Coordinates of C-alpha atoms and ligand atoms in Angstrom, one line a residue:
M1 CA -0.2 22.1 0.6
I2 CA -1.4 24.5 3.3
V3 CA -4.9 23.7 5.1
D4 CA -7.0 26.7 5.9
D5 CA -6.4 27.3 9.4
N6 CA -9.5 29.1 10.0
L7 CA -11.8 26.4 8.2
I8 CA -9.9 23.8 10.5
A9 CA -10.5 25.7 13.8
R10 CA -14.1 26.2 12.7
V11 CA -14.8 22.6 12.3
T12 CA -13.0 21.7 15.1
A13 CA -14.7 24.0 17.5
E14 CA -18.2 22.6 16.2
V15 CA -17.3 19.0 16.6
L16 CA -15.9 19.8 20.0
A17 CA -19.0 21.7 20.9
Q18 CA -21.3 19.0 19.6
M19 CA -19.0 16.5 21.7
Q20 CA -20.0 18.2 24.8
N21 CA -23.6 18.9 24.4
S22 CA -25.8 16.1 23.5
P23 CA -29.0 16.7 21.3
S24 CA -31.0 17.4 24.5
G25 CA -28.7 19.8 25.7
E26 CA -27.0 17.5 28.6
K27 CA -23.5 17.3 28.9
T28 CA -22.0 14.0 27.4
N29 CA -18.5 12.3 26.9
T30 CA -19.9 10.4 23.8
P31 CA -16.6 9.7 21.9
Y32 CA -18.7 9.9 18.4
G33 CA -17.6 6.5 17.4
I34 CA -13.8 6.5 18.1
F35 CA -12.5 4.1 20.7
D36 CA -9.2 2.8 22.0
T37 CA -9.5 -0.9 21.6
V38 CA -11.1 -3.0 18.8
D39 CA -13.3 -4.8 21.4
E40 CA -14.5 -1.4 22.5
A41 CA -15.5 -0.2 18.8
V42 CA -17.3 -3.7 18.0
A43 CA -19.0 -3.6 21.4
A44 CA -20.3 0.0 20.7
A45 CA -21.4 -0.8 17.0
L46 CA -23.1 -3.9 18.3
K47 CA -25.4 -2.1 20.7
A48 CA -26.0 0.5 18.1
Y49 CA -27.1 -2.2 15.9
K50 CA -29.7 -3.4 18.5
E51 CA -30.9 0.2 18.8
L52 CA -31.0 0.6 15.0
R53 CA -33.1 -2.8 14.6
G54 CA -35.8 -1.0 16.9
L55 CA -36.2 1.8 14.6
S56 CA -38.6 2.1 11.6
L57 CA -37.3 2.4 7.9
E58 CA -38.7 6.0 8.3
R59 CA -36.5 6.8 11.1
R60 CA -33.6 5.0 9.4
E61 CA -34.2 7.3 6.3
E62 CA -34.2 10.3 8.6
I63 CA -30.6 9.3 10.1
I64 CA -29.3 8.7 6.6
Q65 CA -30.6 12.3 5.4
A66 CA -28.7 13.6 8.8
I67 CA -25.5 11.8 7.5
R68 CA -25.9 13.1 3.9
D69 CA -26.1 16.7 5.1
A70 CA -23.4 16.5 7.3
A71 CA -21.1 14.8 4.6
Y72 CA -22.4 17.5 2.2
E73 CA -21.8 20.4 4.6
N74 CA -18.1 19.1 5.6
A75 CA -17.2 17.9 2.0
E76 CA -14.7 20.6 1.6
V77 CA -12.9 20.5 5.0
L78 CA -12.8 16.7 4.8
A79 CA -11.2 17.2 1.3
R80 CA -8.7 19.7 2.4
M81 CA -7.9 17.4 5.4
A82 CA -7.3 14.5 3.2
V83 CA -5.1 16.1 0.8
E84 CA -3.0 17.7 3.8
E85 CA -2.7 14.3 5.7
S86 CA -2.3 11.8 3.0
G87 CA -0.3 14.2 0.5
M88 CA -2.1 13.0 -2.4
G89 CA -5.1 14.1 -4.8
R90 CA -6.7 17.4 -5.5
I91 CA -8.8 19.3 -3.0
E92 CA -11.3 20.6 -5.7
D93 CA -12.0 17.0 -7.0
K94 CA -12.2 15.5 -3.5
I95 CA -15.0 17.9 -2.8
I96 CA -16.7 16.7 -5.8
K97 CA -16.6 13.0 -4.7
N98 CA -17.5 13.8 -1.1
R99 CA -20.5 15.6 -2.4
L100 CA -21.4 13.0 -5.1
V101 CA -21.8 10.3 -2.4
A102 CA -23.3 12.2 0.0
R103 CA -26.1 13.2 -2.3
Q104 CA -26.3 10.4 -4.8
T105 CA -25.5 7.1 -2.8
P106 CA -28.6 5.1 -2.6
G107 CA -30.9 5.0 0.6
T108 CA -33.4 2.5 1.7
E109 CA -35.3 2.6 -1.5
D110 CA -32.7 0.2 -2.9
L111 CA -34.1 -2.5 -0.6
K112 CA -36.6 -4.5 -2.5
T113 CA -38.9 -7.4 -1.2
E114 CA -40.1 -10.4 -3.5
A115 CA -43.3 -12.1 -3.1
W116 CA -45.1 -15.2 -3.9
S117 CA -48.8 -15.6 -3.5
G118 CA -51.0 -18.6 -4.2
D119 CA -53.2 -21.3 -2.9
K120 CA -50.8 -22.0 -0.4
G121 CA -50.7 -18.4 1.0
L122 CA -48.0 -15.7 0.9
T123 CA -44.4 -16.0 1.1
L124 CA -42.0 -13.0 1.2
V125 CA -38.3 -12.7 0.8
E126 CA -36.7 -9.4 2.4
M127 CA -33.5 -7.9 2.3
A128 CA -32.4 -7.9 5.9
P129 CA -29.2 -6.8 7.7
F130 CA -25.9 -8.7 8.5
G131 CA -25.4 -7.1 11.8
V132 CA -22.0 -5.4 12.7
I133 CA -20.0 -5.1 9.6
G134 CA -16.2 -4.6 9.4
A135 CA -15.1 -2.2 6.4
I136 CA -11.5 -1.6 5.6
T137 CA -11.1 1.7 3.8
P138 CA -8.2 2.9 1.6
T139 CA -6.0 6.0 1.8
T140 CA -6.8 7.1 -1.8
N141 CA -10.3 7.8 -1.3
P142 CA -10.6 7.9 2.6
T143 CA -13.5 10.1 3.3
E144 CA -15.6 9.2 0.1
T145 CA -15.5 5.6 1.0
I146 CA -16.5 6.2 4.6
I147 CA -19.5 8.3 3.6
G148 CA -20.6 5.9 0.7
N149 CA -20.1 2.6 3.0
G150 CA -21.8 4.4 5.9
I151 CA -24.9 5.4 4.1
C152 CA -25.2 1.9 2.1
M153 CA -24.6 -0.2 5.2
I154 CA -26.8 1.8 7.8
A155 CA -29.6 2.2 4.8
A156 CA -29.4 -1.8 5.0
G157 CA -29.8 -1.7 8.8
N158 CA -26.6 -2.6 9.7
T159 CA -23.9 -0.8 11.7
V160 CA -20.0 -0.6 10.8
V161 CA -16.5 -0.8 12.4
F162 CA -14.2 1.1 9.9
S163 CA -10.4 0.3 9.6
P164 CA -9.3 3.2 8.1
H165 CA -5.8 3.4 6.2
P166 CA -3.4 4.6 8.7
T167 CA -1.9 7.2 6.2
A168 CA -5.6 8.9 6.4
R169 CA -6.1 8.3 10.0
K170 CA -7.0 12.0 11.2
T171 CA -9.1 12.5 8.4
S172 CA -10.9 9.2 8.6
V173 CA -11.5 9.7 12.4
R174 CA -12.8 13.2 11.6
A175 CA -15.4 11.9 9.0
I176 CA -16.5 9.2 11.4
Q177 CA -17.0 11.5 14.3
T178 CA -18.6 14.1 12.1
L179 CA -21.3 11.6 10.8
N180 CA -21.8 10.3 14.1
A181 CA -22.3 13.6 15.5
A182 CA -25.0 14.5 12.9
V183 CA -26.9 11.1 13.8
E184 CA -27.0 12.1 17.5
K185 CA -28.1 15.6 16.8
A186 CA -30.8 13.9 14.7
G187 CA -31.8 11.7 17.6
G188 CA -30.6 8.5 16.4
P189 CA -28.4 5.9 17.9
A190 CA -24.8 6.8 18.8
N191 CA -21.9 4.9 17.5
L192 CA -23.5 3.7 14.1
M193 CA -20.0 4.1 12.7
T194 CA -17.0 3.1 14.9
A195 CA -13.4 2.9 14.7
V196 CA -10.1 2.7 16.7
A197 CA -8.4 6.0 17.4
E198 CA -5.1 4.4 16.0
P199 CA -5.8 2.1 13.2
S200 CA -3.2 -0.3 12.1
I201 CA -3.1 -3.6 10.0
E202 CA -2.8 -5.3 13.2
A203 CA -5.9 -3.7 14.7
A204 CA -7.6 -4.5 11.1
G205 CA -6.5 -8.2 11.8
R206 CA -8.4 -8.2 15.1
M207 CA -11.4 -6.7 13.9
M208 CA -11.6 -9.2 11.0
Q209 CA -11.4 -12.1 13.6
H210 CA -13.7 -10.6 16.1
P211 CA -16.9 -13.2 16.6
D212 CA -19.4 -10.2 16.5
I213 CA -18.4 -9.0 13.2
R214 CA -20.6 -10.8 10.5
M215 CA -19.4 -9.4 7.4
L216 CA -16.3 -7.9 5.9
V217 CA -15.9 -5.3 3.2
A218 CA -12.3 -4.5 1.7
T219 CA -11.7 -1.4 -0.3
G220 CA -8.2 -1.6 -1.3
G221 CA -5.4 -3.4 -3.1
P222 CA -4.8 -7.2 -3.4
G223 CA -3.5 -8.0 -0.2
V224 CA -6.5 -6.5 1.7
V225 CA -8.8 -8.4 -0.5
K226 CA -7.1 -11.7 0.0
A227 CA -7.1 -11.1 3.5
V228 CA -10.8 -10.6 3.7
L229 CA -11.7 -13.3 1.4
S230 CA -9.4 -15.7 3.7
S231 CA -11.2 -14.5 6.9
G232 CA -13.9 -17.5 6.9
K233 CA -16.5 -14.7 6.9
K234 CA -18.9 -13.4 4.2
A235 CA -16.7 -10.8 2.4
I236 CA -16.8 -8.3 -0.2
G237 CA -13.5 -7.7 -2.1
A238 CA -13.3 -4.3 -3.9
G239 CA -9.8 -4.7 -5.4
A240 CA -7.2 -2.9 -7.8
G241 CA -7.7 -2.0 -11.1
N242 CA -5.4 -0.9 -14.1
P243 CA -8.1 0.5 -16.5
P244 CA -7.1 0.7 -20.3
V245 CA -8.5 3.2 -22.8
V246 CA -8.8 1.9 -26.4
V247 CA -9.0 4.6 -29.0
D248 CA -10.0 3.3 -32.5
E249 CA -9.7 5.1 -35.8
T250 CA -13.5 5.8 -36.0
A251 CA -13.5 7.9 -32.6
D252 CA -14.0 11.7 -32.4
I253 CA -10.3 12.2 -31.7
A254 CA -10.4 15.7 -30.1
K255 CA -13.2 14.5 -27.7
A256 CA -11.4 11.2 -26.7
A257 CA -8.2 13.4 -26.1
R258 CA -10.1 15.8 -23.8
D259 CA -12.2 13.0 -22.2
I260 CA -9.0 11.0 -21.5
V261 CA -7.0 13.9 -19.9
A262 CA -10.0 14.8 -17.7
G263 CA -10.5 11.2 -16.4
C264 CA -6.9 10.6 -15.9
S265 CA -6.1 13.8 -14.0
F266 CA -9.3 13.7 -11.7
D267 CA -8.0 13.7 -8.2
N268 CA -4.6 13.2 -9.8
N269 CA -5.6 9.6 -10.9
L270 CA -6.3 8.3 -7.5
P271 CA -9.9 6.6 -8.4
C272 CA -9.3 3.0 -9.1
I273 CA -11.3 3.5 -12.2
A274 CA -9.2 6.4 -13.6
E275 CA -7.6 6.0 -17.2
K276 CA -4.2 4.1 -16.6
E277 CA -3.0 3.7 -20.0
V278 CA -4.0 4.3 -23.7
I279 CA -3.8 1.8 -26.4
A280 CA -4.5 3.8 -29.7
V281 CA -4.8 2.5 -33.2
G282 CA -1.5 3.6 -35.1
S283 CA -3.5 5.6 -37.9
I284 CA -4.9 8.2 -35.3
A285 CA -2.2 7.9 -32.6
D286 CA -0.1 11.3 -33.5
E287 CA -3.5 13.1 -33.6
L288 CA -4.6 11.9 -30.5
M289 CA -1.4 12.8 -28.6
A290 CA -1.5 16.1 -30.1
Y291 CA -5.1 17.0 -28.8
M292 CA -4.0 15.6 -25.5
R293 CA -1.3 18.1 -25.3
K294 CA -3.9 20.8 -26.2
Y295 CA -6.1 19.6 -23.5
G296 CA -3.5 19.8 -20.7
A297 CA -1.0 17.0 -21.2
Y298 CA 2.8 17.3 -21.4
Q299 CA 4.6 14.7 -23.5
I300 CA 8.1 13.4 -22.4
T301 CA 10.2 11.5 -24.6
G302 CA 13.4 9.1 -24.6
S303 CA 15.8 9.8 -21.8
Q304 CA 13.2 11.9 -19.9
I305 CA 11.1 8.7 -19.7
E306 CA 14.1 6.7 -18.4
Q307 CA 14.6 9.7 -16.0
L308 CA 11.0 9.5 -14.9
M309 CA 11.0 5.8 -14.2
K310 CA 14.0 6.2 -11.7
V311 CA 11.7 8.7 -9.8
I312 CA 8.3 7.0 -9.8
L313 CA 9.4 3.3 -9.7
T314 CA 11.8 1.4 -7.4
E315 CA 13.6 -1.7 -9.1
K316 CA 13.6 -5.0 -7.4
E317 CA 15.5 -7.9 -8.3
A318 CA 12.9 -11.0 -8.3
K319 CA 14.4 -14.3 -8.3
M320 CA 13.6 -16.8 -11.3
A321 CA 12.8 -20.5 -10.7
T322 CA 15.8 -22.8 -10.0
G323 CA 17.4 -23.6 -13.5
C324 CA 16.5 -20.6 -15.2
T325 CA 18.8 -18.2 -17.0
P326 CA 19.2 -15.3 -16.1
K327 CA 18.6 -16.2 -12.4
T328 CA 16.9 -13.1 -11.6
R329 CA 14.6 -10.5 -13.6
K330 CA 14.0 -6.8 -12.6
S331 CA 10.7 -6.1 -11.4
Y332 CA 9.2 -2.8 -10.3
A333 CA 7.0 -1.2 -7.5
V334 CA 5.4 1.9 -7.6
N335 CA 7.3 4.8 -5.4
K336 CA 4.5 5.8 -3.2
D337 CA 5.9 9.2 -2.6
Y338 CA 4.4 10.1 -6.0
V339 CA 1.1 8.5 -5.7
G340 CA -1.7 11.2 -6.2
K341 CA 0.8 14.0 -6.7
D342 CA 0.2 16.9 -9.3
A343 CA 1.9 16.4 -13.0
K344 CA 3.7 19.7 -12.5
Y345 CA 5.3 18.3 -9.2
I346 CA 6.1 14.9 -10.6
L347 CA 7.8 16.8 -13.9
S348 CA 9.7 19.1 -11.5
K349 CA 11.6 15.9 -10.2
I350 CA 13.1 15.5 -13.8
G351 CA 14.0 19.1 -14.1
L352 CA 10.9 20.3 -16.0
D353 CA 9.2 23.5 -15.1
V354 CA 5.5 23.5 -16.4
P355 CA 2.5 25.8 -16.1
D356 CA -0.1 24.8 -13.5
S357 CA -2.4 24.1 -16.3
I358 CA -0.5 20.8 -17.1
K359 CA -2.7 18.0 -15.6
V360 CA -1.0 14.9 -17.2
V361 CA 2.4 13.6 -18.0
L362 CA 2.0 11.9 -21.4
C363 CA 4.6 9.5 -22.8
E364 CA 4.8 6.9 -25.7
T365 CA 6.1 3.4 -24.7
E366 CA 6.4 -0.2 -25.8
A367 CA 3.3 -2.5 -24.4
D368 CA 5.4 -4.1 -22.0
H369 CA 6.5 -0.8 -20.1
P370 CA 6.2 -0.7 -16.5
F371 CA 4.3 2.4 -16.8
V372 CA 1.9 0.3 -18.6
L373 CA 1.9 -2.9 -16.4
E374 CA 1.8 -1.2 -13.1
E375 CA -1.1 0.4 -11.4
L376 CA 0.7 3.7 -11.1
M377 CA -2.1 6.0 -9.4
M378 CA -0.7 9.2 -10.6
P379 CA -1.3 11.3 -13.5
V380 CA 1.6 9.7 -15.7
L381 CA -0.1 8.2 -18.6
P382 CA 1.5 5.9 -21.3
L383 CA 0.4 5.5 -24.7
V384 CA 0.9 2.4 -26.9
Q385 CA 0.5 2.2 -30.7
V386 CA -0.9 -0.8 -32.3
K387 CA -1.7 -1.7 -35.7
D388 CA -5.4 -2.2 -35.3
V389 CA -8.5 -2.3 -32.9
D390 CA -8.3 -6.2 -32.7
A391 CA -4.5 -6.0 -31.5
A392 CA -5.6 -2.8 -29.2
I393 CA -8.3 -5.1 -27.6
E394 CA -6.1 -8.1 -26.9
L395 CA -3.3 -5.8 -25.5
A396 CA -6.0 -3.9 -23.2
V397 CA -7.1 -7.4 -22.1
K398 CA -3.5 -8.5 -21.2
V399 CA -2.7 -5.1 -19.3
E400 CA -5.8 -5.1 -17.3
H401 CA -4.4 -8.2 -15.6
G402 CA -7.7 -10.0 -15.2
N403 CA -8.9 -7.5 -12.3
R404 CA -12.2 -7.3 -14.5
H405 CA -12.4 -3.8 -13.0
T406 CA -13.0 -0.9 -15.3
A407 CA -12.1 -0.4 -19.2
I408 CA -12.8 2.9 -21.4
M409 CA -13.5 3.0 -25.3
H410 CA -13.5 5.8 -27.5
S411 CA -15.0 4.8 -30.8
K412 CA -18.3 5.0 -33.0
N413 CA -18.3 1.6 -34.1
V414 CA -20.8 -0.5 -32.2
D415 CA -19.3 -3.9 -33.2
N416 CA -15.6 -2.8 -31.8
M417 CA -17.5 -1.6 -28.7
T418 CA -19.1 -4.9 -28.2
K419 CA -16.1 -6.9 -29.0
Y420 CA -14.1 -5.1 -26.3
A421 CA -16.4 -5.2 -23.7
R422 CA -17.2 -8.8 -24.2
A423 CA -13.3 -9.5 -24.2
I424 CA -12.3 -7.6 -21.1
E425 CA -15.3 -8.5 -18.7
T426 CA -14.8 -5.4 -16.6
T427 CA -17.2 -4.5 -13.7
I428 CA -17.4 -1.0 -15.6
F429 CA -17.4 -0.5 -19.2
V430 CA -17.4 3.4 -20.4
K431 CA -17.9 4.5 -23.8
N432 CA -16.9 7.8 -25.2
A433 CA -16.4 9.6 -22.0
P434 CA -14.2 10.3 -19.2
S435 CA -13.9 7.2 -16.7
Y436 CA -15.8 9.0 -13.9
A437 CA -19.1 8.7 -16.1
G438 CA -18.9 5.2 -14.7
I439 CA -19.6 6.4 -11.3
G440 CA -22.2 8.7 -12.2
V441 CA -20.3 12.0 -12.7
G442 CA -21.5 12.9 -16.2
G443 CA -23.1 9.6 -16.9
E444 CA -26.6 7.7 -15.4
G445 CA -26.5 5.8 -12.5
Y446 CA -25.6 5.7 -8.6
P447 CA -22.0 6.3 -7.4
T448 CA -19.9 4.3 -5.1
F449 CA -16.2 4.1 -4.2
T450 CA -16.2 0.4 -3.4
I451 CA -16.7 -1.6 -6.8
A452 CA -16.6 -5.1 -6.2
G453 CA -15.2 -6.9 -9.3
P454 CA -13.6 -9.9 -7.4
T455 CA -16.8 -11.0 -5.3
G456 CA -19.1 -9.8 -8.0
E457 CA -21.5 -7.2 -6.4
G458 CA -20.4 -4.6 -8.9
L459 CA -21.2 -1.0 -7.6
T460 CA -22.0 -1.5 -4.2
S461 CA -25.4 -0.1 -2.9
P462 CA -27.5 -0.9 0.4
R463 CA -28.7 -4.1 -1.1
S464 CA -25.0 -5.3 -1.4
F465 CA -24.7 -5.5 2.5
T466 CA -27.9 -7.4 3.2
R467 CA -29.1 -11.3 3.5
L468 CA -32.0 -12.6 2.1
R469 CA -34.6 -13.9 4.6
R470 CA -37.8 -15.8 3.7
C471 CA -40.8 -15.3 5.6
V472 CA -43.9 -17.9 4.8
L473 CA -47.4 -17.4 5.9
V474 CA -49.6 -20.6 5.1
D475 CA -53.2 -20.4 4.2
A476 CA -53.7 -16.7 4.5
F477 CA -53.3 -13.3 2.9
S478 CA -53.7 -14.6 -0.8
I479 CA -56.8 -13.1 -2.2
V480 CA -56.5 -14.5 -5.8
Ligands
NAD501 P1 -4.0 -0.7 0.4 O1 -4.3 -2.1 -0.1 O2 -2.6 -0.2 0.8 O3 -4.8 -0.4 1.8 C1 -6.3 -0.3 1.8 C2 -6.7 -0.7 3.4 O4 -6.4 -2.1 3.7 C3 -5.9 0.2 4.3 O5 -6.9 0.4 5.3 C4 -4.9 -0.8 4.8 O6 -4.6 -0.5 6.1 C5 -5.3 -2.0 4.7 N1 -4.7 -3.1 4.5 C6 -3.6 -3.5 3.9 N2 -3.4 -4.6 3.8 C7 -3.8 -5.4 4.8 C8 -4.0 -6.8 5.5 N3 -3.2 -7.6 5.1 N4 -4.8 -6.9 6.4 C9 -5.7 -6.0 6.9 N5 -5.9 -4.8 6.6 C10 -4.8 -4.3 5.5 O7 -4.6 0.3 -0.7 P2 -4.6 1.9 -0.7 O8 -3.3 2.4 -1.0 O9 -5.3 2.4 0.5 O10 -5.7 2.1 -1.8 C11 -5.2 2.1 -3.3 C12 -5.7 0.5 -3.7 O11 -7.0 0.3 -3.6 C13 -5.5 0.6 -5.5 O12 -5.0 -0.8 -5.8 C14 -6.9 0.8 -6.0 O13 -7.0 0.4 -7.0 C15 -7.5 -0.1 -4.9 N6 -9.0 0.6 -4.8 C16 -10.0 -0.3 -5.3 C17 -11.3 0.4 -5.3 C18 -12.5 -0.2 -5.5 O14 -13.6 -0.1 -5.7 N7 -12.5 -1.5 -6.4 C19 -11.5 1.6 -4.5 C20 -10.6 2.4 -4.1 C21 -9.3 1.8 -4.1

């Protein structure tokens, strides 16, 4: 993938120009949020927090508008950088994701006050900031998460130290600098969002332990969610998913096929909400696969599936408990070299040359196949046939692994939809649409790329990053 050099040069020149001229026109050496050490990054965010506390909600909203505009204007260059640096995803889809969070992430209007008034006066409960938040961000949605978290956390009155994934370092640093430059240009405090120039797991660990970090937010896999939840601090965990799609015999099969291919291939399956396996009732499975092929899936069979396993999975021998026979069993890990890659590229590795219009690799497998059980995060979609909808729901619950993240269903039967939604208990349940309808693309509701299933905040918004504080005024201001 070649990044448009002119575009990069233009943006670099603009950021450098902004870095040399403060909003008032004076020369400045402001780092736009990027520091050498964790201590410096936290100290700058703490200073910015104190300045933000002194501003009105109206000013806070103006600052957020500047962030939204900069994110929207730079959506394309950030998308190109992310694909170039991480080697994952599709530029056109990342542009949609960046623009979506820039425009649709809720702002200060999300903060609500509760009040009680009566004989004894007036009591308010308000949503107040935590202070400096530490936010760990993934390689799969690097800039989308920084833009969305940044807007939400600042709308709630916080500042944030980001700990980006090292494989999206340059892109994440550029996003943070671009947003901070826009804030400063709008007359807002410097360093509302900070990070270290060279992020690493060690730096993330130091950030988590820092006494001035009041809250932690992890968007990533199980390891990082466990790390923040073990920190002893207030933490939000937005962890892994493995979203199953159930298709029953009442569904509009052609539409289901089109929606599944669209959702599964969006940003090459990187979103944690994207369709990861299809479980279809046997009577409609062949028709569904035929329509999926029509809408951009390429179906592989038999030895081709075996070959693909050797490419996209790495095999490990896992030790069994003492006394077990056999003493070891096979387990698999996803080969990261193929995460977020195009279907065409993946198929080329097993000797198949397909047109650019192919977006998904489809294969029919058994229920316990590693393609079904592992979160592949690439446009390889296994389909399992089962005898009826009850068997489909039972299998979907099993392969979702209790993540309680996202599930999708194509059905016209309200009872079946209700039964599945109740059984699987996911944070997001999408009916008769691609998975991305669950984050506001073609569905109602606001977007986020931090979906907190493990800790229960759900689709995070500014209020997720607040603490409730009560203010009591006795014997006054009650006019009843
Ligand atoms: P990852 O877990 O490898 O990395 C996520 C972040 O955590 C990175 O910044 C990484 O450097 C950091 N990290 C990892 N282990 C750490 C540790 N022990 N201590 C401190 N920091 C640590 O995940 P990824 O590959 O970047 O993203 C993909 C994963 O994230 C998938 O499992 C996906 O489902 C999940 N995800 C979930 C959501 C959600 O909203 N629930 C959103 C995006 C991604």
